[in-house]
Amino acid sequence: MIDPKQVAQRLSGMVVSLLGLSVLIFVISRVLPGNPARMALGAMASEEQVQRLAAEMGLNEPLPLQYADYMRRLLVGDLGQSLQTKNPVVQDLMFKLPATLELITVAFALMVGLGVPLGVLAAVNHGRRLDNLTRVFAFSTVSVPSFFIGILFQLAFGYFLQWFPITGRVSSAAAAEFTRVTGFYLLDTLLAGAFAAHVDVWGHLLLPALALSFSGMGQVIRITRSSMIDVEGKDYIVASRGFGLPSWMVTHKYTLKNAFVPTLTILGLQYAWLLSGAFIIEIVYSWPGVAKYGVQSVLTSDVNAVVGVTMLIGVAFVTVNFLVDVVMAVLDPRIDLTGDTT
């Protein structure tokens, strides 16, 4: 049973973390090179126009007043207007968020679907050639930068083999077959009954999702393998095998079940990490999501958009971290939500 006091303590910690993040974002956004007003109006704008826009954005006010106005707007969900799109930042984020969520969700499914079985396979064949090959693969996926993997996939599967498209989210012909309803194209194509477009969306999605999943997949393989090997040496596992239970039953029903708690911790945090890792992949594959929007915001000194994207990622991290802690406390009663193990 989870103690409500522990939940309240963890929630208060989340609030403190987000307040600290808000201060950090504010400071960084004010020291970014370039004048946001000048960047928004372009080089041909007059100095009077630049000063007028700067006054509208509150950039001429003292920093304490700027921070107070920044926090007031942040608390009511007002992130201001994007200098790139001229739309409210919240509107831009809500429009682009489904693309990123779809990408990282499929990447997460690939990471779990491939990483956990490979970790189990390595543990079952501990010390053998298959174990060594799996460990080399896991080390390689962690060590090689994601942008390199993404470009390699584009060259191999997109350019040479021509199995998959290498940029974009959907082809123009397929886009005409369905209407955007939820923003999740895999779902929207099914709702419209456009199965050819659904296949097209999968074709655009698989390469970037697989490239994004590789780094986390290596972590999952290594943690699953080491946890499985550790549990294999426990007395109850040795006794289960001594009683003549089938090897597959011991491995999946007893060993993997008890070894999965550390893996679950990694999986929860990796989902949040995929959001930050998507910055590189979305640029490489021209994926129209939040991460690409954030990179463009930094390059154009779009202060409001930079703040919005960074706060979104920060909220995602602390929320996922909290949910992982709750699940861990449910699975293992020795762990409380304050981080102590009894």
XYZ file of N, CA, C and O in Angstrom, residues 54-243:
760
model
N 10.386 44.803 -29.179
C 11.058 44.445 -27.927
C 10.248 44.908 -26.725
O 10.158 44.199 -25.703
N 9.636 46.099 -26.837
C 8.798 46.603 -25.747
C 7.549 45.738 -25.583
O 7.116 45.435 -24.460
N 6.959 45.294 -26.715
C 5.782 44.423 -26.644
C 6.118 43.080 -25.994
O 5.298 42.501 -25.282
N 7.336 42.595 -26.236
C 7.770 41.319 -25.656
C 8.270 41.475 -24.225
O 8.558 40.474 -23.554
N 8.370 42.732 -23.756
C 8.830 42.971 -22.397
C 10.327 42.840 -22.219
O 10.820 42.725 -21.081
N 11.083 42.878 -23.321
C 12.527 42.689 -23.229
C 13.253 43.926 -22.699
O 14.438 43.833 -22.337
N 12.576 45.064 -22.654
C 13.209 46.289 -22.144
C 13.017 46.468 -20.649
O 13.591 47.393 -20.053
N 12.201 45.601 -20.041
C 11.948 45.696 -18.609
C 13.121 45.111 -17.821
O 13.891 44.289 -18.341
N 13.270 45.512 -16.547
C 14.299 44.887 -15.697
C 14.053 43.381 -15.571
O 12.905 42.917 -15.638
N 15.110 42.606 -15.385
C 14.989 41.153 -15.344
C 14.008 40.645 -14.286
O 13.248 39.715 -14.557
N 13.976 41.225 -13.062
C 12.987 40.732 -12.087
C 11.549 40.884 -12.574
O 10.718 39.989 -12.371
N 11.252 42.012 -13.237
C 9.905 42.204 -13.764
C 9.630 41.243 -14.922
O 8.525 40.722 -15.060
N 10.652 41.002 -15.750
C 10.491 40.039 -16.842
C 10.198 38.646 -16.290
O 9.339 37.933 -16.822
N 10.902 38.275 -15.211
C 10.692 36.942 -14.646
C 9.296 36.826 -14.019
O 8.637 35.788 -14.142
N 8.859 37.892 -13.352
C 7.530 37.870 -12.738
C 6.448 37.710 -13.804
O 5.501 36.921 -13.643
N 6.585 38.438 -14.918
C 5.607 38.314 -16.005
C 5.699 36.942 -16.657
O 4.681 36.337 -17.018
N 6.925 36.432 -16.776
C 7.162 35.099 -17.354
C 6.478 34.022 -16.516
O 5.806 33.137 -17.054
N 6.601 34.089 -15.187
C 5.987 33.098 -14.310
C 4.473 33.236 -14.301
O 3.742 32.233 -14.260
N 3.975 34.470 -14.344
C 2.528 34.685 -14.359
C 1.912 34.033 -15.585
O 0.883 33.340 -15.491
N 2.526 34.237 -16.729
C 2.003 33.645 -17.959
C 2.182 32.133 -17.983
O 1.333 31.394 -18.468
N 3.290 31.665 -17.414
C 3.576 30.232 -17.401
C 2.543 29.475 -16.574
O 2.097 28.383 -16.943
N 2.128 30.069 -15.456
C 1.184 29.407 -14.558
C -0.207 29.268 -15.166
O -0.970 28.382 -14.779
N -0.533 30.124 -16.106
C -1.849 30.033 -16.760
C -1.742 29.374 -18.131
O -2.709 29.355 -18.900
N -0.564 28.818 -18.438
C -0.393 28.119 -19.704
C -0.215 29.019 -20.903
O -0.404 28.580 -22.043
N 0.165 30.258 -20.676
C 0.387 31.195 -21.771
C 1.887 31.284 -22.033
O 2.639 31.876 -21.249
N 2.346 30.688 -23.118
C 3.768 30.696 -23.461
C 4.109 31.771 -24.487
O 5.228 31.794 -25.007
N 3.158 32.623 -24.766
C 3.422 33.705 -25.714
C 3.288 33.258 -27.153
O 2.813 32.171 -27.459
N 3.731 34.127 -28.052
C 3.617 33.890 -29.490
C 4.965 33.475 -30.057
O 6.007 34.023 -29.683
N 4.946 32.514 -30.960
C 6.179 32.098 -31.622
C 6.588 33.151 -32.644
O 5.755 33.639 -33.418
N 7.874 33.489 -32.648
C 8.369 34.448 -33.618
C 8.510 33.820 -35.002
O 8.580 34.534 -36.003
N 8.567 32.480 -35.054
C 8.685 31.788 -36.353
C 7.344 31.733 -37.072
O 7.213 32.145 -38.220
N 6.351 31.186 -36.364
C 5.069 30.872 -37.003
C 4.005 31.933 -36.779
O 2.952 31.881 -37.429
N 4.240 32.851 -35.845
C 3.271 33.878 -35.459
C 2.035 33.292 -34.781
O 1.026 33.988 -34.615
N 2.114 32.026 -34.402
C 1.022 31.368 -33.674
C 1.364 31.296 -32.196
O 2.538 31.377 -31.813
N 0.364 31.136 -31.324
C 0.668 30.876 -29.919
C 1.529 29.615 -29.797
O 1.291 28.612 -30.488
N 2.533 29.659 -28.926
C 3.452 28.531 -28.777
C 2.697 27.277 -28.347
O 2.991 26.168 -28.822
N 1.719 27.434 -27.451
C 0.939 26.277 -27.002
C 0.242 25.615 -28.184
O 0.189 24.383 -28.290
N -0.288 26.427 -29.093
C -0.969 25.886 -30.271
C 0.018 25.111 -31.145
O -0.295 24.015 -31.641
N 1.225 25.667 -31.332
C 2.246 24.967 -32.121
C 2.632 23.646 -31.477
O 2.771 22.622 -32.158
N 2.818 23.669 -30.156
C 3.223 22.445 -29.458
C 2.149 21.380 -29.544
O 2.447 20.197 -29.769
N 0.895 21.762 -29.377
C -0.184 20.790 -29.442
C -0.337 20.218 -30.851
O -0.734 19.064 -31.027
N -0.012 21.021 -31.856
C -0.112 20.548 -33.235
C 1.017 19.577 -33.576
O 0.812 18.588 -34.292
N 2.206 19.843 -33.053
C 3.374 19.035 -33.397
C 3.617 17.881 -32.433
O 4.339 16.935 -32.772
N 3.030 17.937 -31.249
C 3.284 16.906 -30.241
C 2.869 15.506 -30.694
O 3.608 14.544 -30.434
N 1.706 15.312 -31.367
C 1.352 13.948 -31.775
C 2.395 13.275 -32.655
O 2.620 12.068 -32.540
N 3.043 14.033 -33.523
C 4.071 13.448 -34.397
C 5.229 12.909 -33.573
O 5.721 11.801 -33.822
N 5.663 13.681 -32.570
C 6.768 13.236 -31.724
C 6.349 12.070 -30.840
O 7.104 11.102 -30.667
N 5.146 12.134 -30.266
C 4.674 11.036 -29.418
C 4.536 9.739 -30.208
O 4.862 8.656 -29.712
N 4.053 9.845 -31.445
C 3.932 8.657 -32.285
C 5.303 8.058 -32.565
O 5.491 6.832 -32.504
N 6.272 8.922 -32.844
C 7.628 8.462 -33.126
C 8.253 7.786 -31.924
O 8.787 6.667 -32.022
N 8.197 8.423 -30.750
C 8.880 7.852 -29.588
C 8.126 6.641 -29.039
O 8.745 5.757 -28.435
N 6.810 6.575 -29.253
C 6.053 5.402 -28.791
C 6.422 4.167 -29.600
O 6.628 3.081 -29.049
N 6.510 4.316 -30.919
C 6.935 3.195 -31.757
C 8.387 2.832 -31.445
O 8.739 1.643 -31.386
N 9.237 3.843 -31.229
C 10.627 3.572 -30.867
C 10.702 2.826 -29.533
O 11.509 1.899 -29.369
N 9.850 3.204 -28.591
C 9.816 2.528 -27.294
C 9.367 1.077 -27.457
O 9.929 0.166 -26.829
N 8.358 0.857 -28.298
C 7.885 -0.513 -28.528
C 8.986 -1.375 -29.148
O 9.162 -2.545 -28.778
N 9.747 -0.803 -30.090
C 10.862 -1.542 -30.688
C 11.954 -1.809 -29.658
O 12.552 -2.898 -29.632
N 12.206 -0.821 -28.804
C 13.229 -0.963 -27.779
C 12.889 -2.091 -26.811
O 13.747 -2.907 -26.455
N 11.625 -2.163 -26.403
C 11.182 -3.226 -25.491
C 11.091 -4.562 -26.230
O 11.582 -5.592 -25.750
N 10.463 -4.533 -27.406
C 10.229 -5.765 -28.143
C 11.494 -6.463 -28.593
O 11.511 -7.691 -28.748
N 12.565 -5.710 -28.819
C 13.841 -6.302 -29.217
C 14.825 -6.390 -28.056
O 15.568 -7.371 -27.945
N 14.834 -5.384 -27.198
C 15.828 -5.327 -26.128
C 15.645 -6.382 -25.057
O 16.617 -7.052 -24.652
N 14.402 -6.564 -24.582
C 14.169 -7.544 -23.512
C 14.443 -8.968 -23.986
O 15.164 -9.717 -23.311
N 13.901 -9.419 -25.146
C 14.228 -10.783 -25.598
C 15.720 -11.003 -25.825
O 16.244 -12.080 -25.506
N 16.421 -9.993 -26.368
C 17.859 -10.151 -26.580
C 18.603 -10.237 -25.246
O 19.577 -10.992 -25.120
N 18.145 -9.471 -24.245
C 18.750 -9.566 -22.918
C 18.530 -10.930 -22.288
O 19.446 -11.502 -21.668
N 17.324 -11.470 -22.440
C 17.019 -12.814 -21.927
C 17.854 -13.855 -22.662
O 18.417 -14.781 -22.054
N 17.950 -13.703 -23.983
C 18.723 -14.645 -24.793
C 20.196 -14.645 -24.380
O 20.826 -15.709 -24.277
N 20.734 -13.460 -24.117
C 22.128 -13.372 -23.684
C 22.324 -14.025 -22.321
O 23.328 -14.710 -22.080
N 21.374 -13.814 -21.403
C 21.494 -14.390 -20.063
C 21.386 -15.908 -20.089
O 22.129 -16.609 -19.390
N 20.460 -16.425 -20.902
C 20.286 -17.875 -20.992
C 21.536 -18.536 -21.568
O 21.902 -19.658 -21.188
N 22.220 -17.828 -22.481
C 23.436 -18.356 -23.096
C 24.678 -17.707 -22.508
O 25.661 -17.451 -23.208
N 24.641 -17.432 -21.223
C 25.725 -16.738 -20.529
C 27.075 -17.412 -20.769
O 27.242 -18.603 -20.545
N 28.052 -16.607 -21.250
C 29.395 -17.108 -21.481
C 29.600 -17.769 -22.821
O 30.735 -18.132 -23.168
N 28.547 -17.920 -23.625
C 28.664 -18.565 -24.925
C 28.793 -17.509 -26.032
O 28.738 -16.317 -25.801
N 28.948 -18.010 -27.257
C 29.167 -17.116 -28.384
C 27.978 -16.176 -28.586
O 28.150 -14.980 -28.873
N 26.753 -16.695 -28.456
C 25.566 -15.862 -28.644
C 25.520 -14.736 -27.621
O 25.138 -13.602 -27.941
N 25.921 -15.030 -26.396
C 25.989 -14.005 -25.356
C 26.998 -12.932 -25.739
O 26.735 -11.726 -25.608
N 28.154 -13.333 -26.215
C 29.195 -12.370 -26.596
C 28.746 -11.489 -27.756
O 28.992 -10.278 -27.768
N 28.080 -12.103 -28.738
C 27.590 -11.321 -29.877
C 26.538 -10.308 -29.435
O 26.528 -9.153 -29.902
N 25.661 -10.723 -28.538
C 24.620 -9.815 -28.046
C 25.224 -8.666 -27.258
O 24.784 -7.513 -27.374
N 26.243 -8.950 -26.466
C 26.905 -7.898 -25.690
C 27.618 -6.906 -26.599
O 27.599 -5.690 -26.344
N 28.246 -7.404 -27.674
C 28.896 -6.504 -28.631
C 27.857 -5.607 -29.294
O 28.063 -4.394 -29.463
N 26.708 -6.192 -29.662
C 25.637 -5.408 -30.282
C 25.127 -4.337 -29.315
O 24.941 -3.178 -29.700
N 24.921 -4.728 -28.047
C 24.416 -3.775 -27.053
C 25.414 -2.646 -26.831
O 25.035 -1.464 -26.749
N 26.693 -2.986 -26.751
C 27.720 -1.954 -26.558
C 27.777 -1.016 -27.757
O 27.940 0.200 -27.605
N 27.622 -1.578 -28.955
C 27.680 -0.759 -30.171
C 26.518 0.223 -30.239
O 26.697 1.386 -30.614
N 25.320 -0.236 -29.879
C 24.154 0.647 -29.954
C 24.257 1.806 -28.968
O 23.764 2.900 -29.242
N 24.906 1.568 -27.827
C 25.070 2.631 -26.834
C 26.166 3.602 -27.259
O 26.076 4.813 -27.026
N 27.203 3.090 -27.903
C 28.389 3.896 -28.213
C 28.229 4.743 -29.471
O 28.755 5.853 -29.549
N 27.526 4.216 -30.476
C 27.415 4.925 -31.753
C 26.369 6.029 -31.645
O 25.249 5.785 -31.173
N 26.686 7.259 -32.062
C 25.710 8.357 -31.986
C 24.467 8.068 -32.803
O 24.533 7.446 -33.873
N 23.329 8.538 -32.322
C 22.062 8.256 -32.991
C 21.988 8.887 -34.378
O 21.365 8.321 -35.282
N 22.624 10.054 -34.562
C 22.557 10.684 -35.871
C 23.308 9.847 -36.910
O 22.900 9.761 -38.074
N 24.388 9.179 -36.473
C 25.136 8.323 -37.386
C 24.301 7.106 -37.779
O 24.266 6.701 -38.948
N 23.629 6.525 -36.783
C 22.753 5.376 -37.072
C 21.632 5.792 -38.017
O 21.288 5.071 -38.961
N 21.053 6.973 -37.762
C 19.971 7.451 -38.619
C 20.417 7.643 -40.055
O 19.730 7.228 -40.995
N 21.589 8.262 -40.253
C 22.106 8.479 -41.608
C 22.470 7.146 -42.257
O 22.235 6.935 -43.456
N 23.045 6.230 -41.479
C 23.391 4.906 -42.000
C 22.155 4.163 -42.498
O 22.165 3.548 -43.570
N 21.063 4.231 -41.724
C 19.811 3.605 -42.147
C 19.277 4.253 -43.419
O 18.738 3.567 -44.303
N 19.384 5.575 -43.511
C 18.921 6.262 -44.710
C 19.680 5.779 -45.947
O 19.088 5.522 -46.997
N 21.002 5.667 -45.803
C 21.819 5.229 -46.938
C 21.529 3.776 -47.305
O 21.360 3.438 -48.486
N 21.470 2.904 -46.270
C 21.330 1.478 -46.531
C 19.931 1.108 -47.011
O 19.770 0.457 -48.058
N 18.907 1.528 -46.251
C 17.546 1.069 -46.525
C 16.739 2.033 -47.400
O 15.745 1.636 -47.999
N 17.172 3.281 -47.437
C 16.445 4.252 -48.234
C 17.058 4.510 -49.590
O 16.360 4.514 -50.612
N 18.393 4.722 -49.617
C 19.052 5.091 -50.877
C 19.444 3.869 -51.702
O 19.079 3.758 -52.877
N 20.178 2.919 -51.087
C 20.671 1.769 -51.849
C 19.582 0.713 -52.088
O 19.347 0.295 -53.214
N 18.911 0.268 -51.029
C 17.885 -0.769 -51.178
C 16.529 -0.199 -51.581
O 15.694 -0.924 -52.147
N 16.305 1.076 -51.252
C 15.046 1.761 -51.581
C 13.828 1.027 -51.023
O 12.784 0.916 -51.664
N 13.973 0.543 -49.787
C 12.857 -0.128 -49.109
C 11.952 0.861 -48.399
O 10.752 0.610 -48.258
N 12.521 1.949 -47.904
C 11.763 2.914 -47.103
C 12.054 4.334 -47.583
O 13.160 4.620 -48.068
N 11.085 5.243 -47.435
C 11.373 6.670 -47.658
C 12.298 7.186 -46.562
O 12.311 6.642 -45.459
N 13.063 8.206 -46.856
C 14.086 8.648 -45.897
C 13.751 9.971 -45.225
O 14.459 10.369 -44.288
N 12.714 10.664 -45.653
C 12.342 11.927 -45.014
C 10.825 12.041 -44.950
O 10.094 11.377 -45.692
N 10.365 12.915 -44.068
C 8.952 13.209 -43.969
C 8.185 12.199 -43.143
O 8.720 11.186 -42.677
N 6.894 12.487 -42.999
C 6.022 11.665 -42.171
C 5.023 10.872 -42.996
O 4.558 9.811 -42.581
N 4.692 11.381 -44.179
C 3.744 10.700 -45.063
C 3.940 11.287 -46.453
O 4.320 12.455 -46.610
N 3.723 10.489 -47.472
C 3.848 10.990 -48.838
C 2.655 11.880 -49.178
O 1.587 11.773 -48.564
N 2.832 12.752 -50.142
C 1.761 13.695 -50.504
C 0.531 12.961 -51.035
O -0.603 13.358 -50.765
N 0.747 11.878 -51.777
C -0.392 11.125 -52.317
C -1.182 10.457 -51.198
O -2.418 10.462 -51.201
N -0.477 9.882 -50.213
C -1.155 9.225 -49.093
C -1.843 10.241 -48.196
O -2.909 9.963 -47.628
N -1.260 11.425 -48.057
C -1.846 12.455 -47.192
C -3.211 12.898 -47.684
O -4.053 13.340 -46.890
N -3.429 12.791 -48.983
C -4.711 13.204 -49.538
C -5.823 12.195 -49.263
O -6.997 12.497 -49.490
N -5.494 11.013 -48.753
C -6.478 9.959 -48.545
C -7.138 10.000 -47.164
O -8.081 9.246 -46.925
N -6.633 10.839 -46.262
C -7.229 10.885 -44.924
C -7.191 12.301 -44.389
O -6.467 13.162 -44.896
N -7.986 12.534 -43.337
C -8.056 13.839 -42.689
C -7.430 13.755 -41.311
O -7.638 12.779 -40.592
N -6.669 14.765 -40.958
C -6.070 14.817 -39.623
C -7.169 15.007 -38.584
O -7.901 15.998 -38.613
N -7.279 14.055 -37.656
C -8.269 14.130 -36.585
C -7.560 14.206 -35.224
O -7.761 15.155 -34.471
N -6.766 13.206 -34.931
C -6.047 13.162 -33.656
C -4.623 13.676 -33.776
O -4.009 14.018 -32.768
N -4.088 13.718 -34.977
C -2.689 14.077 -35.165
C -1.776 12.866 -35.163
O -0.613 12.965 -35.561
N -2.292 11.715 -34.714
C -1.548 10.462 -34.776
C -1.913 9.783 -36.096
O -3.002 9.219 -36.225
N -1.022 9.834 -37.045
C -1.367 9.402 -38.402
C -1.688 7.911 -38.481
O -2.501 7.505 -39.323
N -1.061 7.099 -37.659
C -1.388 5.677 -37.659
C -2.855 5.456 -37.299
O -3.525 4.585 -37.861
N -3.342 6.251 -36.363
C -4.742 6.154 -35.959
C -5.660 6.845 -36.949
O -6.733 6.328 -37.291
N -5.252 8.014 -37.433
C -6.095 8.774 -38.358
C -6.339 8.005 -39.650
O -7.449 8.048 -40.210
N -5.327 7.309 -40.144
C -5.505 6.543 -41.380
C -6.471 5.375 -41.176
O -7.244 5.042 -42.074
N -6.426 4.768 -39.984
C -7.367 3.677 -39.698
C -8.790 4.212 -39.561
O -9.746 3.582 -40.023
N -8.937 5.364 -38.907
C -10.271 5.953 -38.767
C -10.879 6.284 -40.122
O -12.104 6.199 -40.305
N -10.016 6.692 -41.064
C -10.505 7.042 -42.399
C -10.645 5.821 -43.305
O -11.150 5.948 -44.429
N -10.192 4.664 -42.829
C -10.241 3.461 -43.663
C -9.245 3.498 -44.802
O -9.387 2.755 -45.784
N -8.236 4.355 -44.685
C -7.223 4.493 -45.746
C -6.052 3.567 -45.434
O -5.029 3.986 -44.886
N -6.193 2.305 -45.772
C -5.193 1.312 -45.391
C -3.904 1.460 -46.198
O -2.821 1.166 -45.684
N -3.996 1.906 -47.424
C -2.784 2.154 -48.204
C -1.982 3.297 -47.573
O -0.754 3.246 -47.485
N -2.692 4.330 -47.126
C -2.029 5.440 -46.448
C -1.448 4.983 -45.109
O -0.386 5.460 -44.689
N -2.132 4.061 -44.436
C -1.640 3.513 -43.170
C -0.296 2.811 -43.370
O 0.642 3.004 -42.592
N -0.203 2.035 -44.439
C 1.061 1.358 -44.761
C 2.139 2.388 -45.088
O 3.310 2.247 -44.697
N 1.752 3.438 -45.801
C 2.702 4.498 -46.152
C 3.247 5.185 -44.904
O 4.445 5.484 -44.816
N 2.373 5.426 -43.922
C 2.807 6.053 -42.671
C 3.800 5.145 -41.937
O 4.824 5.614 -41.414
N 3.501 3.848 -41.898
C 4.441 2.900 -41.282
C 5.785 2.926 -41.988
O 6.849 2.848 -41.357
N 5.765 3.024 -43.308
C 7.011 3.067 -44.063
C 7.870 4.271 -43.703
O 9.097 4.165 -43.625
N 7.229 5.418 -43.489
C 7.972 6.615 -43.092
C 8.428 6.549 -41.639
O 9.413 7.183 -41.256
N 7.697 5.791 -40.823
C 7.924 5.803 -39.375
C 8.998 4.818 -38.907
O 9.717 5.100 -37.939
N 9.125 3.683 -39.580
C 9.964 2.608 -39.053
C 11.449 2.973 -38.952
O 12.090 2.695 -37.933
N 12.004 3.588 -39.990
C 13.435 3.902 -39.959
C 13.794 4.878 -38.839
O 14.707 4.599 -38.051
N 13.134 6.037 -38.730
C 13.490 6.940 -37.630
C 13.206 6.337 -36.257
O 13.966 6.565 -35.310
N 12.137 5.559 -36.127
C 11.836 4.943 -34.831
C 12.901 3.927 -34.453
O 13.335 3.859 -33.297
N 13.345 3.126 -35.407
C 14.387 2.134 -35.127
C 15.707 2.812 -34.780
O 16.393 2.396 -33.840
N 16.051 3.862 -35.514
C 17.286 4.595 -35.211
C 17.224 5.223 -33.822
O 18.208 5.218 -33.079
N 16.054 5.745 -33.472
C 15.883 6.377 -32.158
C 15.940 5.358 -31.028
O 16.397 5.660 -29.924
N 15.505 4.144 -31.301
C 15.423 3.123 -30.243
C 16.763 2.478 -29.917
O 16.891 1.837 -28.877
N 17.765 2.620 -30.783
C 18.987 1.832 -30.642
C 19.738 2.089 -29.341
O 20.176 1.154 -28.680
N 19.925 3.333 -28.973
C 20.683 3.629 -27.757
C 20.005 3.049 -26.522
O 20.641 2.393 -25.691
N 18.701 3.272 -26.393
C 17.968 2.707 -25.264
C 17.907 1.201 -25.315
O 17.913 0.533 -24.269
N 17.872 0.634 -26.527
C 17.834 -0.815 -26.662
C 19.081 -1.456 -26.057
O 19.011 -2.487 -25.385
N 20.237 -0.848 -26.279
C 21.462 -1.368 -25.691
C 21.425 -1.366 -24.180
O 21.872 -2.326 -23.531
N 20.866 -0.301 -23.603
C 20.746 -0.223 -22.142
C 19.815 -1.315 -21.623
O 20.096 -1.967 -20.614
N 18.707 -1.532 -22.319
C 17.739 -2.555 -21.891
C 18.356 -3.940 -21.967
O 18.175 -4.768 -21.059
N 19.096 -4.215 -23.025
C 19.755 -5.524 -23.168
C 20.720 -5.761 -22.010
O 20.719 -6.833 -21.380
N 21.515 -4.768 -21.704
C 22.537 -4.940 -20.665
C 21.909 -5.111 -19.288
O 22.328 -5.969 -18.504
N 20.901 -4.297 -18.969
C 20.264 -4.396 -17.654
C 19.506 -5.709 -17.512
O 19.568 -6.378 -16.468
N 18.770 -6.091 -18.566
C 18.017 -7.354 -18.510
C 18.971 -8.523 -18.339
O 18.722 -9.433 -17.528
N 20.038 -8.536 -19.083
C 21.015 -9.626 -19.003
C 21.620 -9.731 -17.610
O 21.644 -10.807 -17.004
N 22.103 -8.612 -17.076
C 22.766 -8.654 -15.761
C 21.776 -9.022 -14.657
O 22.121 -9.779 -13.735
N 20.535 -8.527 -14.746
C 19.525 -8.858 -13.736
C 19.155 -10.334 -13.798
O 18.996 -10.994 -12.762
N 19.016 -10.857 -15.012
C 18.693 -12.271 -15.178
C 19.793 -13.161 -14.608
O 19.525 -14.151 -13.913
N 21.043 -12.813 -14.894
C 22.172 -13.607 -14.396
C 22.227 -13.566 -12.877
O 22.494 -14.577 -12.208
N 21.929 -12.386 -12.300
C 21.944 -12.260 -10.840
C 20.856 -13.121 -10.201
O 21.101 -13.807 -9.202
N 19.654 -13.104 -10.777
C 18.551 -13.880 -10.223
C 18.767 -15.383 -10.434
O 18.359 -16.202 -9.602
N 19.425 -15.746 -11.526
C 19.679 -17.166 -11.810
C 20.454 -17.844 -10.686
O 20.329 -19.045 -10.472
N 21.247 -17.076 -9.947
C 22.043 -17.664 -8.874
C 21.319 -17.777 -7.546
O 21.887 -18.290 -6.570
N 20.071 -17.317 -7.488
C 19.314 -17.385 -6.239
C 18.921 -18.831 -5.930
O 18.732 -19.654 -6.821
N 18.752 -19.100 -4.636
C 18.456 -20.472 -4.195
C 17.145 -20.990 -4.767
O 17.044 -22.167 -5.153
N 16.106 -20.135 -4.811
C 14.802 -20.633 -5.267
C 14.826 -20.974 -6.755
O 14.079 -21.854 -7.210
N 15.678 -20.326 -7.532
C 15.799 -20.665 -8.948
C 16.523 -22.005 -9.097
O 16.105 -22.870 -9.884
N 17.586 -22.163 -8.329
C 18.319 -23.438 -8.358
C 17.409 -24.588 -7.918
O 17.397 -25.664 -8.520
N 16.582 -24.323 -6.884
C 15.663 -25.358 -6.397
C 14.604 -25.678 -7.440
O 14.228 -26.847 -7.626
N 14.109 -24.657 -8.135
C 13.090 -24.890 -9.170
C 13.630 -25.783 -10.278
O 12.940 -26.695 -10.755
N 14.854 -25.537 -10.662
C 15.455 -26.389 -11.689
C 15.702 -27.792 -11.144
O 15.562 -28.787 -11.862
N 16.052 -27.875 -9.849
C 16.289 -29.178 -9.237
C 15.030 -30.019 -9.149
O 15.094 -31.255 -9.201
N 13.880 -29.358 -9.045
C 12.612 -30.083 -8.990
C 12.165 -30.581 -10.369
O 11.144 -31.258 -10.494
